[in-house]
Amino acid sequence: MPPAGSLPGVSGFQVHFADHDILTAGDRPDVLVAMNPAALKANLRDVPKGGTVIVDTDAFNDRTLQKAGYPASPLDDGSLADYHLHGVALTSMTVGALKGVEGVTPREAERSKNFFALGLMSWLYHRPTEGTVDFIAKKFAKRPEIVEANTRAFRAGWNYGETSEDFAVSYEVAPAPLASGTYRQITGNTAISYGLIAASRLAGLPLFLGAYPITPASAVLEELASRKDFGVITVQAEDEIAAVGAAVGASFGGALGVTVSAGPGIVLKAETIGLAVALELPLVIVDVQRAGPSTGMPTKPEQADLLMVLFGRNGESPVPVLAASSPSQCFDAAIEAARLALKYRTPVYLLSDAYLANGSEPWLVPDVADLPDISTSFAEPNGDPFEPYRRDRATLARPWAIPGTAGLEHRIGGLEKADVTGAISYDPDNHDLMVRLRAQKVAGIAADIPELEVDDPDGDAELLVIGWGSTYGPIMAGVRRARKQGIPVARAHLHHLNPLPRNTGDVLRRYERVLVPEMNLGQLAMLLRAEFLVDAVSYTKVRGRPLSARELEEAITTMVATA
Amino acid sequence: MARWVDEIVTEERLLHPGHAACAGCGPAINVRHVLDGLAAARPDSRIVLVIPASCWTIIAGVWPVNAFGVTVHLTPFASAAVEAAAIKSALRLVGRTDTQVVVWGGDGSTCDIGFTGVSAAAERNDDVVYVLNDNEAYMNTGVQKSGGTPEGAWTTTTPAAAPRSGQKKEIARIMAAHGIPYVATLAAGSVPMLKDFRAKVTRAAGIPGFRFLHALGACPPGWKYPTGESAEIVRLAVESHVFPLWECDHGAWRITYRPKRPVPVRDYLGVQGRFSHLSREEIDAIQAHVDERWDALTAVGEPDRELPRASSR
């Protein structure tokens, strides 16, 4: 890491809590606690004017100011006049509070200042303190003296808020109204892992994951590798090609085959995914997108793999594509991906991204009875020669035969196959038919997925904002802000990107204007324009950071103003 | 000895201080001695460093800093060896014959995803110094098992309940079997070991063709030990025969460092958290495997004894 106190060395975290359902991590914090001048300089631009800034005055001296590039102390030169500035001697008060704690060095005592600051914040917002005290006791259980130090610092911070006259006001945040039930925190990657396990149970098939380490997808491999208790088989392959090959082999063998990666790994898998299209076998491919091209910014989110997963294979090679919209929704999305893969005997892409993968939110643990039945059946020998490409009339799916079953001997592969028999065929008419059958099979899924829902409370909006994937939260929050200004605006979010919901064209044509915010250069907008001939307008940012509610509010108000 | 130590302590470094490696990073020690050794061996040459996806894409720093004093080309995981070979060819075509092209690739890229490329470059005898930076797992993505992960080790994909089964790929011996001009193992565990390390780097710099150096680098967060112990743990790896120091120079095998009093492998395993779940029986089994490998290696590595070879270049 770059040295502490320098601008590149600034680290921190952001917490967002509210009396309503939270949609984003919050783009403009109301309070900034800066532990040194560099932290102030790096983060002040995010705090809206009128926000509260709390600084550790002990950390402001000539040396640290110079390191951060401040010619004069911002605490004295009036440059912070637009903020509610509180100078607090966090370090020395923490060290003072920890005097007499045995076994804690002065340096360790200083480190407890984070808990002093947390105590002050807990007071400022009337947060319950028991949870934090319990957390400290568990987290540092191996070092009782650190438990004592952090607890003391935490309480000292709270007491400082209570007794100091520096803070004239404090705030109370009411509990949010949420459906009752058991909640737990969940990240997108954990939710995908659990969703895949649930899918394997609901399908009555063993789950087989072939994967290769890659940021930000590795946590799915790690989670599933530790789930042998659910009968999960994981193969950490030697590369991406082997990982997807293992998954296809497992599918051929009768398991639910899954592979997980990020963009640079998905491109390597492309040939084998094309094979799965030709084999017409179930396969779930999870792409946890990150900023590209090439290695790009491995830990940062982007939505720029959409056109790749739709079109990034040779030949006419249709693959259904789903996109998760929030960390907890990743659970349902994984089950839906498995459902479509099994029912239609096709590879299915599930798109997530680094924002969903690592973001966490409360998840209402579902009742198993409410989850869909996605069980499937295998071909049975009936005395006649087995026809591996005789399709189900409703779904156009082909039979799935456990290899080695007597009476079901068959040959499949990447070469073009004759309709019904599956024999290798170079016949021109047969190829034309097979290309169209594969396309029809995937297009037909539109009848089996929900219609696109539109959120247009008064039905008087002329502007529709439509998105996909992890922009769900920022778009919803941005739309809410615009509505507060009195602007009627409709909103819709796509979870199925191939095929699109059957009413998508009707929805788009119902509105005068359509705004498509994306973390790419307009990939969904291009699809919608091409497919439905509507004048969809792109709003694009590729900064490796989620879109913010504030910028989307601005985009909406600007668009309405120029109507 | 003292003068030699003075020289390497005071030499100009091609990995500058202030890089972003973790505290105690063993590979950071190794890369410095590889680069400085290659530069010292051929003072008039320049170095181009080729690095596949790894911690080393980040350690050099994020703008505006860069810790490397050489030109660096970062490649995808699988293609470092062939890109390096092509860089060398292109430099020859434009008249820059004096440039040393060096790969610094991890155990994941070398043993797993990039193995076909490394093997093919060796088979063609491409004019490249390929250094395997072995920290025995995919550390950059968060400690997943690789083909270089040793038997019994915990990683995030081989959890303690089901630790790594099977043996670490014997990559250096596999590379030697390609009949390339030079293969050697490197460990910066003590002053004598470092002297051996630098001598091998110097030797590699003076030979044309594909040279393969296998450097063991301890990783505090991945191997789970205090950051001050990196050199000591590598020393124990050598003294316990877990990581023998040898070379194969144009087909001639030689053990270059024989521990006078070998220590039991439990001394090496016991100081690392990644092995803390192992039972006594499991440690005994690892000891037996280490002994077998040492016996097999020393049988071919006897002084004056050469392996039968078909295609030494």
Coordinates of C-alpha atoms in Angstrom, one line a residue, chain A residues 1-3 8 212-219 221-223 225-228 234 236-241 264 268 290 294-295 298-299, chain B residues 18-22 53 57 63-64 75-78 108-109 111-114 138 140-146 155-159 162:
Chain A
M1 CA 0.0 0.0 0.0
P2 CA 1.1 3.6 -0.5
P3 CA 2.3 5.2 2.7
P8 CA -2.9 7.6 -2.7
Y212 CA -10.5 -20.7 -12.1
P213 CA -9.4 -17.9 -9.7
I214 CA -10.3 -14.4 -11.0
T215 CA -11.3 -11.2 -9.4
P216 CA -14.1 -10.4 -8.6
A217 CA -15.6 -13.9 -9.1
S218 CA -13.3 -16.0 -6.9
A219 CA -15.5 -15.8 -3.8
L221 CA -15.5 -20.7 -6.1
E222 CA -14.3 -20.4 -2.5
E223 CA -17.8 -20.5 -1.1
A225 CA -15.5 -25.3 -2.4
S226 CA -16.4 -25.2 1.3
R227 CA -19.9 -26.6 0.6
K228 CA -19.2 -30.3 0.4
T234 CA -15.9 -28.0 -7.3
Q236 CA -10.4 -25.6 -9.6
A237 CA -9.1 -26.1 -13.1
E238 CA -5.8 -25.2 -14.5
D239 CA -7.2 -22.4 -16.7
E240 CA -10.5 -20.9 -17.9
I241 CA -10.9 -23.2 -20.8
P264 CA -11.1 -11.8 -19.2
L268 CA -11.3 -17.6 -23.1
R290 CA -15.3 -5.8 -14.0
S294 CA -8.1 -6.6 -21.0
T295 CA -7.1 -6.7 -17.3
P298 CA -10.1 -5.9 -11.7
T299 CA -11.8 -4.7 -8.5
Chain B
G18 CA 8.4 2.5 -1.9
H19 CA 6.8 -0.3 -4.0
A20 CA 3.4 -1.6 -3.0
A21 CA 4.3 -5.2 -2.0
C22 CA 3.0 -6.4 1.4
A53 CA -1.3 -11.3 -14.3
T57 CA 1.0 -5.9 -11.9
W63 CA 0.0 6.3 -11.1
P64 CA 2.0 8.4 -10.4
T75 CA 0.5 -9.6 -20.4
P76 CA -2.6 -11.8 -19.9
F77 CA -2.2 -14.8 -17.7
A78 CA -1.4 -17.4 -20.4
G108 CA -0.3 -20.1 -11.4
S109 CA 0.7 -18.8 -14.7
C111 CA 2.4 -24.4 -13.7
D112 CA -1.3 -24.0 -14.8
I113 CA -2.8 -21.5 -17.3
G114 CA 0.5 -20.5 -19.0
Y138 CA -2.8 -17.6 -6.5
N140 CA -3.2 -11.9 -6.0
T141 CA -6.8 -13.1 -6.2
G142 CA -6.9 -14.2 -2.6
V143 CA -4.9 -17.4 -2.0
Q144 CA -6.4 -20.1 -4.2
K145 CA -4.6 -23.4 -4.8
S146 CA -2.4 -23.7 -7.9
T155 CA -5.8 -22.3 0.6
T156 CA -9.2 -20.7 0.2
T157 CA -10.1 -23.4 -2.4
T158 CA -8.5 -26.3 -0.4
P159 CA -9.9 -25.4 3.0
A162 CA -10.2 -30.8 2.7

